[in-house]
XYZ file of C-alpha atoms in Angstrom:
657
model
C -9.275 77.686 240.385
C -12.212 78.733 242.526
C -11.897 78.574 246.277
C -14.159 76.429 248.454
C -16.519 77.775 251.060
C -16.290 75.628 254.175
C -19.087 75.593 256.684
C -17.416 73.762 259.620
C -13.665 73.967 259.881
C -11.617 72.090 262.504
C -10.889 75.231 264.461
C -14.510 76.358 264.326
C -13.699 79.210 261.879
C -16.464 80.027 259.347
C -15.632 81.994 256.132
C -14.011 81.788 252.678
C -10.844 79.901 251.864
C -8.249 81.851 249.854
C -7.625 80.841 246.222
C -4.718 78.488 245.750
C -2.485 79.368 242.800
C -1.109 76.541 240.690
C 2.265 76.537 239.020
C 2.397 76.609 235.246
C 0.071 78.160 232.619
C -3.637 78.661 233.279
C -5.833 75.628 232.814
C -7.801 75.377 229.572
C -11.578 75.703 229.436
C -11.910 71.945 229.127
C -10.107 71.648 232.414
C -12.636 73.865 234.150
C -15.575 72.186 232.453
C -14.534 68.587 233.040
C -13.110 69.186 236.483
C -16.628 69.698 237.799
C -17.637 66.316 236.472
C -14.584 64.403 237.672
C -13.994 65.886 241.132
C -16.398 65.261 243.904
C -15.538 67.238 246.974
C -16.177 66.073 250.464
C -16.932 68.526 253.175
C -14.007 67.139 255.192
C -11.439 67.579 252.380
C -8.632 69.932 253.033
C -7.576 72.625 250.638
C -4.406 70.784 249.647
C -6.324 67.593 248.942
C -8.752 69.488 246.719
C -5.913 71.113 244.783
C -4.161 67.811 244.215
C -7.325 66.108 243.035
C -8.122 68.979 240.686
C -4.675 68.824 239.091
C -5.094 65.136 238.313
C -8.540 65.729 236.858
C -7.341 68.622 234.669
C -4.605 66.501 233.149
C -7.083 63.770 232.360
C -9.525 66.255 230.771
C -6.844 67.843 228.570
C -5.750 64.484 227.204
C -9.366 63.560 226.532
C -9.982 66.800 224.590
C -6.953 66.197 222.359
C -8.132 62.664 221.590
C -11.642 64.002 220.811
C -10.230 66.645 218.454
C -8.224 64.006 216.585
C -11.295 61.805 216.284
C -13.362 64.732 214.947
C -10.718 65.544 212.281
C -10.609 61.930 211.188
C -14.369 61.643 211.109
C -14.715 64.925 209.114
C -12.301 63.711 206.457
C -14.065 60.389 206.277
C -17.426 62.188 206.036
C -16.235 64.197 203.015
C -15.007 61.051 201.364
C -18.338 59.395 201.998
C -20.166 62.423 200.572
C -18.095 62.243 197.391
C -18.811 58.559 197.042
C -22.527 59.144 197.557
C -22.539 61.952 194.975
C -20.821 59.701 192.439
C -23.293 56.936 193.176
C -26.217 59.320 192.654
C -24.783 60.443 189.290
C -24.175 56.840 188.274
C -27.759 55.975 189.140
C -29.140 58.580 186.719
C -30.140 57.529 183.183
C -27.348 57.594 180.581
C -24.764 58.455 183.221
C -21.887 56.752 181.422
C -22.846 58.294 178.068
C -23.090 61.781 179.540
C -19.734 61.348 181.252
C -18.078 60.267 178.001
C -19.764 63.043 175.996
C -18.484 65.651 178.457
C -14.966 64.304 178.027
C -15.333 64.698 174.238
C -16.730 68.220 174.686
C -13.796 69.163 176.901
C -11.481 68.168 174.066
C -13.477 69.724 171.213
C -13.987 73.115 172.820
C -10.249 73.828 172.469
C -10.532 74.271 168.735
C -6.969 75.293 167.969
C -5.530 72.368 169.930
C -7.394 69.608 168.079
C -6.201 68.387 164.642
C -8.813 68.212 161.904
C -8.828 64.420 161.607
C -9.139 63.950 165.348
C -11.993 66.447 165.464
C -13.901 64.530 162.798
C -13.531 61.316 164.789
C -14.647 62.970 168.023
C -17.668 64.601 166.352
C -18.686 61.262 164.815
C -18.406 59.574 168.217
C -20.341 62.428 169.846
C -23.202 62.118 167.364
C -23.242 58.396 167.942
C -23.866 59.102 171.625
C -26.509 61.842 171.380
C -28.521 60.590 168.393
C -31.905 59.454 169.688
C -31.156 60.880 173.141
C -31.082 64.630 172.416
C -34.103 65.398 174.606
C -32.402 63.700 177.550
C -29.312 65.875 177.073
C -30.743 69.335 176.379
C -32.599 69.925 179.647
C -29.492 69.488 181.805
C -27.193 72.431 182.343
C -23.982 70.466 181.772
C -24.932 68.109 178.959
C -26.690 70.773 176.842
C -23.252 72.224 176.100
C -22.342 68.950 174.489
C -25.231 69.247 172.028
C -24.260 72.860 171.244
C -20.728 71.768 170.376
C -22.103 68.976 168.224
C -24.195 71.545 166.308
C -21.188 73.778 165.850
C -19.143 71.131 164.036
C -22.035 69.268 162.396
C -23.128 69.364 158.763
C -26.615 70.432 157.697
C -27.934 66.866 157.609
C -26.874 66.273 161.206
C -28.309 69.629 162.311
C -31.652 68.828 160.693
C -31.690 65.477 162.483
C -31.235 67.205 165.853
C -33.883 69.839 165.000
C -36.430 67.201 164.008
C -35.718 65.236 167.161
C -36.452 68.353 169.226
C -39.521 69.354 167.218
C -42.389 70.270 169.520
C -40.070 71.231 172.402
C -38.566 74.504 171.208
C -40.893 76.698 173.268
C -39.938 74.758 176.378
C -36.254 75.020 175.457
C -36.601 78.782 175.076
C -37.810 79.034 178.664
C -34.797 77.101 179.982
C -31.891 79.057 181.426
C -29.323 76.960 179.567
C -31.166 75.230 176.737
C -32.163 78.575 175.166
C -28.627 78.863 173.790
C -29.193 75.656 171.844
C -31.994 77.400 169.932
C -29.629 80.251 169.130
C -27.133 77.773 167.703
C -29.795 76.126 165.563
C -31.065 79.468 164.273
C -27.608 80.781 163.412
C -26.097 77.613 161.942
C -29.295 76.143 160.529
C -30.964 76.750 157.178
C -34.464 77.959 156.274
C -35.951 74.511 156.853
C -34.637 74.357 160.417
C -35.862 77.893 161.154
C -39.224 76.898 159.718
C -39.462 74.217 162.405
C -38.497 76.545 165.263
C -40.295 79.861 164.669
C -43.899 78.554 164.358
C -43.674 76.948 167.794
C -43.647 80.442 169.326
C -46.907 81.420 167.592
C -49.741 82.005 170.044
C -47.376 82.492 173.002
C -45.682 85.811 172.180
C -47.331 87.963 174.861
C -46.418 85.460 177.572
C -42.914 84.656 176.371
C -41.913 88.315 175.857
C -42.408 88.710 179.630
C -40.438 85.553 180.455
C -36.917 86.325 181.764
C -35.281 83.680 179.538
C -37.581 83.219 176.536
C -37.807 86.967 175.832
C -34.198 87.007 174.617
C -34.687 84.164 172.154
C -37.960 85.644 170.915
C -36.357 88.994 170.229
C -33.332 87.365 168.572
C -35.692 85.635 166.162
C -37.513 88.892 165.436
C -34.559 91.296 165.325
C -32.265 89.788 162.737
C -32.690 87.976 159.458
C -33.492 84.668 161.136
C -37.242 84.980 160.540
C -38.993 85.927 157.310
C -40.991 89.154 157.047
C -44.251 87.194 157.261
C -43.099 85.358 160.379
C -42.120 88.660 162.004
C -45.509 90.122 161.123
C -47.330 87.178 162.736
C -45.258 87.555 165.909
C -45.907 91.303 166.136
C -49.649 90.992 165.438
C -50.064 89.053 168.690
C -49.298 92.283 170.586
C -52.636 93.642 169.368
C -54.697 91.327 171.558
C -55.647 87.701 172.295
C -57.753 87.544 169.151
C -54.640 87.771 166.978
C -52.967 84.957 168.920
C -55.966 82.621 168.712
C -57.061 83.413 165.169
C -53.765 84.175 163.498
C -53.301 84.428 159.758
C -51.531 81.647 157.912
C -47.846 82.081 157.081
C -48.459 82.136 153.364
C -47.517 85.012 151.099
C -47.452 88.540 152.475
C -48.696 89.178 156.024
C -48.953 92.795 157.197
C -48.210 93.821 160.768
C -49.130 97.480 160.154
C -51.720 98.499 162.702
C -53.100 101.132 160.334
C -54.093 98.406 157.855
C -55.869 96.423 160.556
C -57.729 99.478 161.898
C -58.733 100.473 158.394
C -60.252 97.043 157.810
C -61.820 96.715 161.290
C -62.248 100.195 162.852
C -64.545 98.784 165.552
C -61.547 96.936 167.070
C -59.564 100.115 167.666
C -60.265 100.523 171.393
C -59.392 96.972 172.557
C -56.354 96.817 170.277
C -54.887 100.123 171.481
C -55.559 99.237 175.114
C -54.006 95.759 174.818
C -50.980 97.151 173.014
C -50.425 99.947 175.517
C -50.754 97.660 178.540
C -48.110 95.270 177.202
C -45.781 98.163 176.355
C -46.281 99.632 179.819
C -45.623 96.289 181.518
C -42.280 95.769 179.753
C -41.052 99.322 180.278
C -41.898 99.233 183.984
C -40.009 95.938 184.321
C -36.928 97.545 182.679
C -37.225 95.198 179.685
C -36.973 98.064 177.198
C -34.201 96.905 174.889
C -36.211 94.648 172.571
C -36.572 95.543 168.897
C -40.041 93.998 168.894
C -41.051 96.377 171.683
C -39.758 99.372 169.729
C -41.702 98.322 166.629
C -44.844 97.935 168.730
C -44.313 101.384 170.271
C -43.982 102.936 166.823
C -47.197 101.270 165.665
C -49.014 102.585 168.721
C -47.692 106.142 168.457
C -48.272 106.550 164.733
C -51.887 105.362 165.140
C -52.697 107.403 168.254
C -55.053 110.280 167.571
C -53.537 113.745 167.611
C -54.031 115.494 170.949
C -55.889 112.512 172.418
C -55.390 110.831 175.761
C -53.629 107.983 173.941
C -50.821 110.242 172.773
C -50.560 112.130 176.075
C -50.422 108.843 177.985
C -47.708 107.517 175.697
C -45.473 110.602 176.009
C -45.888 110.471 179.784
C -44.752 106.847 179.658
C -41.580 107.896 177.856
C -40.860 110.576 180.448
C -41.691 108.375 183.460
C -38.490 106.363 183.132
C -36.384 107.875 185.924
C -33.116 106.254 184.830
C -33.653 107.164 181.179
C -32.871 103.610 180.063
C -36.001 103.431 177.932
C -35.116 106.515 175.895
C -31.489 105.433 175.597
C -32.443 101.988 174.320
C -34.897 103.494 171.852
C -32.108 105.542 170.276
C -30.329 102.500 168.842
C -33.054 100.977 166.679
C -34.727 102.362 163.584
C -38.230 102.275 165.038
C -37.097 103.438 168.465
C -35.263 106.490 167.131
C -38.312 107.402 165.055
C -40.514 107.146 168.152
C -38.291 109.604 170.037
C -38.140 112.022 167.076
C -41.928 112.016 166.706
C -42.346 112.461 170.459
C -40.112 115.546 170.267
C -42.219 116.868 167.411
C -45.584 116.242 169.097
C -44.672 117.065 172.688
C -44.836 120.355 174.502
C -41.783 122.509 175.211
C -41.543 120.938 178.668
C -41.811 117.420 177.233
C -39.017 118.115 174.751
C -36.609 119.381 177.389
C -37.325 116.400 179.617
C -36.759 113.932 176.776
C -33.541 115.652 175.747
C -32.325 115.633 179.347
C -32.308 111.814 179.282
C -29.440 111.929 176.762
C -27.186 114.121 178.864
C -23.615 112.777 178.736
C -24.861 110.294 176.145
C -24.860 112.510 173.070
C -21.564 111.256 171.698
C -22.775 107.650 171.715
C -25.992 108.350 169.812
C -24.194 110.668 167.367
C -22.145 107.705 166.138
C -25.182 105.456 165.761
C -26.885 104.879 162.417
C -30.289 105.654 163.957
C -29.495 107.625 167.102
C -28.143 110.681 165.281
C -31.675 111.393 163.997
C -32.683 112.382 167.528
C -30.089 115.180 167.507
C -31.366 116.432 164.147
C -34.939 116.409 165.466
C -33.837 118.397 168.520
C -32.207 120.974 166.199
C -35.464 121.323 164.295
C -38.197 121.462 166.963
C -36.830 122.849 170.254
C -37.200 126.626 170.357
C -34.858 127.122 173.314
C -31.590 127.033 171.386
C -29.554 127.885 174.476
C -30.821 124.751 176.217
C -30.110 122.665 173.095
C -26.554 124.048 172.886
C -25.870 123.231 176.533
C -27.406 119.761 176.293
C -25.791 118.584 173.031
C -22.650 120.500 172.080
C -20.425 119.954 175.168
C -20.678 116.170 174.848
C -20.671 116.158 171.039
C -17.624 118.412 170.700
C -15.793 117.087 173.756
C -14.205 118.883 176.655
C -11.628 121.612 176.141
C -8.692 119.216 176.417
C -10.404 116.641 174.170
C -11.872 119.050 171.638
C -9.341 118.514 168.876
C -9.054 114.739 169.111
C -12.785 114.067 169.347
C -13.739 116.478 166.570
C -11.168 115.003 164.192
C -12.534 111.531 164.955
C -16.134 112.596 164.372
C -15.322 114.668 161.285
C -14.207 111.536 159.426
C -16.874 109.251 160.910
C -19.590 108.461 158.328
C -22.415 108.966 160.844
C -21.042 111.199 163.606
C -20.193 113.923 161.070
C -23.914 114.374 160.264
C -24.841 116.224 163.516
C -21.683 118.339 163.120
C -22.225 119.381 159.496
C -26.026 119.548 159.515
C -26.067 123.127 160.817
C -23.435 124.561 158.403
C -24.654 122.557 155.390
C -28.377 121.971 155.869
C -30.316 119.112 154.277
C -27.813 118.174 151.610
C -28.431 114.838 149.911
C -24.753 113.948 150.013
C -24.835 114.294 153.810
C -28.222 112.876 154.840
C -29.549 109.411 153.969
C -32.971 109.283 152.352
C -34.474 107.899 155.570
C -33.312 111.013 157.450
C -34.801 113.338 154.847
C -38.161 111.547 154.989
C -38.256 111.774 158.782
C -37.351 115.475 158.772
C -40.146 116.212 156.315
C -42.561 114.438 158.639
C -41.261 116.497 161.563
C -41.687 119.726 159.565
C -45.378 119.034 159.074
C -45.903 118.686 162.825
C -43.498 121.480 163.827
C -45.704 124.079 162.196
C -48.259 123.691 165.016
C -45.978 123.008 168.005
C -43.009 125.394 167.544
C -43.153 129.187 167.567
C -39.669 130.145 166.344
C -38.868 130.418 162.652
C -36.751 127.477 161.377
C -34.164 129.771 159.779
C -33.715 131.759 162.992
C -33.433 128.582 165.071
C -30.768 127.176 162.756
C -28.841 130.460 162.732
C -28.718 130.609 166.539
C -27.482 127.024 166.784
C -24.928 127.597 164.032
C -23.553 130.591 165.882
C -23.143 128.470 169.015
C -21.191 125.693 167.263
C -19.165 127.687 164.697
C -16.338 128.724 166.989
C -15.506 125.145 167.979
C -15.656 123.862 164.381
C -13.397 126.628 163.059
C -10.994 126.039 165.920
C -10.865 122.347 165.056
C -9.972 123.167 161.435
C -7.236 125.641 162.385
C -5.629 123.231 164.868
C -6.038 119.942 162.966
C -5.934 120.823 159.268
C -3.031 118.452 158.551
C -4.795 115.534 160.237
C -8.109 116.212 158.506
C -6.725 116.322 154.953
C -5.550 112.736 155.247
C -9.062 111.481 154.384
C -11.733 112.549 151.854
C -14.264 113.050 154.660
C -11.811 115.324 156.451
C -11.199 117.438 153.335
C -14.912 117.884 152.830
C -15.346 118.772 156.480
C -12.777 121.563 156.128
C -14.338 123.381 153.204
C -17.936 122.873 154.352
C -17.083 124.371 157.745
C -15.250 127.303 156.162
C -18.113 127.983 153.754
C -21.007 127.467 156.149
C -19.911 128.646 159.613
C -20.105 132.135 161.065
C -17.271 133.949 162.784
C -13.605 134.750 162.292
C -12.101 132.365 159.728
C -8.690 133.911 159.007
C -6.754 131.537 161.285
C -8.411 128.444 159.792
C -7.885 129.697 156.207
C -4.224 130.366 156.897
C -3.794 126.852 158.320
C -5.280 125.351 155.133
C -3.226 127.569 152.834
C 0.015 126.595 154.609
C -0.533 122.968 153.633
C -0.167 123.947 149.956
C 3.471 124.992 150.454
C 6.234 122.967 148.862
C 6.573 120.932 145.693
C 3.194 119.354 144.796
C 5.029 116.444 143.124
C 6.400 115.185 146.446
C 4.665 112.306 148.143
C 1.960 113.123 150.660
C 1.377 116.648 149.366
C -2.216 117.875 149.542
C -2.233 118.519 145.778
C -1.528 114.855 145.081
C -4.928 113.640 146.274
C -8.210 114.143 144.468
C -9.956 115.149 147.708
C -7.256 117.669 148.595
C -7.327 119.252 145.134
C -11.119 119.493 145.228
C -10.927 121.156 148.647
C -8.510 123.818 147.391
C -10.610 124.392 144.265
C -13.866 124.908 146.226
C -12.187 127.321 148.644
C -10.647 129.284 145.760
C -14.015 129.578 144.028
C -15.618 130.585 147.332
C -18.650 128.334 146.986
C -20.238 125.334 145.278
C -21.223 125.160 141.637
C -25.002 125.448 141.258
C -26.593 123.528 138.405
C -29.745 125.613 138.760
C -27.844 128.899 138.493
C -25.296 127.614 135.998
C -22.426 129.147 137.958
C -20.662 129.100 141.299
C -22.918 130.130 144.166
C -20.307 132.126 146.099
C -20.842 132.981 149.744
C -20.892 136.508 151.065
C -18.635 137.921 152.364
C -15.950 136.288 150.226
C -13.312 134.086 151.821
C -10.570 135.786 149.770
C -8.756 132.440 149.863
C -7.345 132.835 146.331
C -5.051 135.731 147.276
C -3.940 133.900 150.433
C -3.252 130.644 148.574
C -1.308 132.261 145.726
C 1.393 133.503 148.070
C 2.057 129.923 149.174
C 2.009 128.219 145.748
C 3.673 130.975 143.702
C 7.108 129.249 143.487
C 5.496 126.027 142.155
C 2.824 127.487 139.906
C 3.908 125.418 136.897
C 3.854 122.161 138.880
C 0.332 122.916 140.070
C -0.752 123.644 136.484
C 0.530 120.325 135.123
C -0.389 118.190 138.144
C -3.624 116.458 139.185
C -4.850 119.625 140.945
C -4.635 121.883 137.885
C -8.236 123.008 138.408
C -7.020 125.038 141.407
C -5.141 127.288 138.966
C -8.231 127.425 136.735
C -10.171 128.589 139.772
C -7.609 131.307 140.471
C -7.986 132.716 136.967
C -11.798 132.555 137.104
C -12.086 134.188 140.558
C -13.378 137.740 140.250
C -11.477 139.147 143.214
C -8.088 137.583 142.413
C -5.547 140.408 142.204
C -2.623 138.570 140.557
C -4.450 137.175 137.534
C -2.189 138.918 134.982
C 0.905 137.711 136.768
C -0.308 134.106 136.600
C -1.159 134.390 132.889
C 2.273 135.813 132.171
C 4.011 132.874 133.875
C 1.857 130.348 132.025
C 2.443 131.989 128.623
C 6.169 131.891 129.222
C 5.981 128.102 129.640
C 3.235 127.433 127.116
C 5.267 124.884 125.130
C 6.043 122.999 128.312
C 2.329 122.960 129.163
C 1.418 121.628 125.710
C 4.024 118.912 126.021
C 2.653 117.945 129.450
C -0.830 117.482 127.965
C 0.510 115.155 125.224
C 2.611 113.107 127.647
C -0.259 112.743 130.063
C -2.599 111.585 127.290
C -0.116 108.941 126.118
C 0.489 107.755 129.661
C -3.238 107.465 130.319
C -3.751 105.427 127.148
C -1.073 102.968 128.252
C -2.598 102.686 131.738
C -6.049 102.010 130.265
C -4.701 99.398 127.841
C -5.457 101.282 124.610
C -3.974 99.449 121.553
C -1.928 101.087 118.813
C -4.881 101.208 116.389
C -6.346 103.956 118.540
C -9.385 101.875 119.555
C -9.965 101.259 123.220
C -10.654 97.782 124.553
C -13.999 99.081 125.763
C -16.483 100.697 123.449
C -16.969 103.720 125.728
C -15.224 106.991 124.954
C -12.774 107.863 127.715
C -11.443 111.393 128.071
C -7.674 111.402 128.151
C -5.191 114.026 129.262
C -5.253 116.653 131.998
C -8.636 118.384 131.654
C -7.642 121.303 133.862
C -4.482 121.910 131.889
C -6.469 121.895 128.639
C -8.687 124.654 130.029
C -5.632 126.665 131.002
C -4.252 126.420 127.460
C -7.592 127.651 126.096
C -7.385 130.638 128.429
C -3.945 131.437 127.040
């Protein structure tokens, strides 16, 4: 406690009085604060009197603070209770408060689908529709009650859904702009029929350019456009609005076929080219700069713009610069996963300069594996193979991610080798443009790229392909040698093995030995490679050393020869008869027809020794096949078609004997 400065002491001494220490713990802050208010010092007070008075005041202040704290706690609790009561009163004062409260209780029960018996659910849905019918508009614009309507749609029949849709007619555009009510439109589109969709989609006509920029409505608009929810004519009307205000104000009627192709419009009205291209580009630029680049409608609009831009014009240069200006690369990555978007990127690679191509390809660094698996994205890799002259840069940009790291090489390659789409970028270089490998859409796009490549690329296509093949061959052959047993478990894997061995460059002896080792053992045992049609075909193609050419009328063997027939014979020699009478008998036919096979006479000698056994096997197989196909005793098949019976490969072997 502070000392007191006395001016006139009894003894005439002037100065400071020493601080007087009190027993016990130090006084709290309230003591110091309130002591000033309670104690009034007189100039004639002694030090002891001041100390005694201060002690009494401090005790009083401490007790007062405790009582105040208790009062504050009580008042705070009471305040919270009052706030709750006021909140409940405000809710109760709102329209349909009791109905909304009851509907939310029903929703809470219905949303746990597996916990509600069927009969109880029917009763709850009927009660829920009794509440919301005629009041749907009052429910859908509130974040909590709109969920109730969504649940009602989920369990409703088509009549009930149509009733809700008709009640909301004229408000769907407003619902699409709502943060929560937009999901109600999704429910109606997914669960509704063509009549319901016919009520919803036209309400977005004339507002596409504004709604595609809206943070909420853009998602609903693209959902309508992307899937099968809208008809082709409705999609065309929506896309035409991107071409300018004229197409929003004076839109065509949704009757019959409506074309959204910009080329058709420009052919009919060439004078409108400049405003249309400018309007389209400005909207594309706005969305891409706002990072709203994932919409299918945007990708279709970009394709229309790019395919109608004049070659070498400012329009095309401006568009390619827009693609490259995306620092994060999200635009190019999103484009890879739609049909139109992937085509835009492929055409940009074909029309761009060498610098443009490298910059576009750089956006897919560490992303190659993802686009290789995609139905549309893999086309970008094929386009890069075909147009980029710097094959070293292509190899470094694509192959490490496509093939996987050293420790993941085997696992990832096996996965991609049997993947229906990811195998295309792997086998395209060894195989080329085979129809069995490439879809017709890929072939059409590559032909379009070829026409443009003639003026933008300097390197010969054959040389470019050979350099890329040399870069990838080692990894593919290594994958075959290390994972042959895993690959032969599927038809895609078997085809991958023999296409890699026939088409790749480099040392193949280790991979061929790995394949030949799988032929060891009795072919009649379960799981043997000879027991599957794909495995037998693989062995046959490798023995022949190439594919049969219809144009040439013979096997188009590769050079130098694989010499697989001599390697295979050493592994199947003990079971030659089983191979001849089994489902893979054409492998033995291939051995006898191979020009470089050194043990042909030895094989013929073994077969002649067991000729009667071979003839018996043909007869037994024919009888067994007739039974399996349900052929009656009269010799007439149940079907009128002539079905070949017996082991065809074994029949050829007997003719050779």
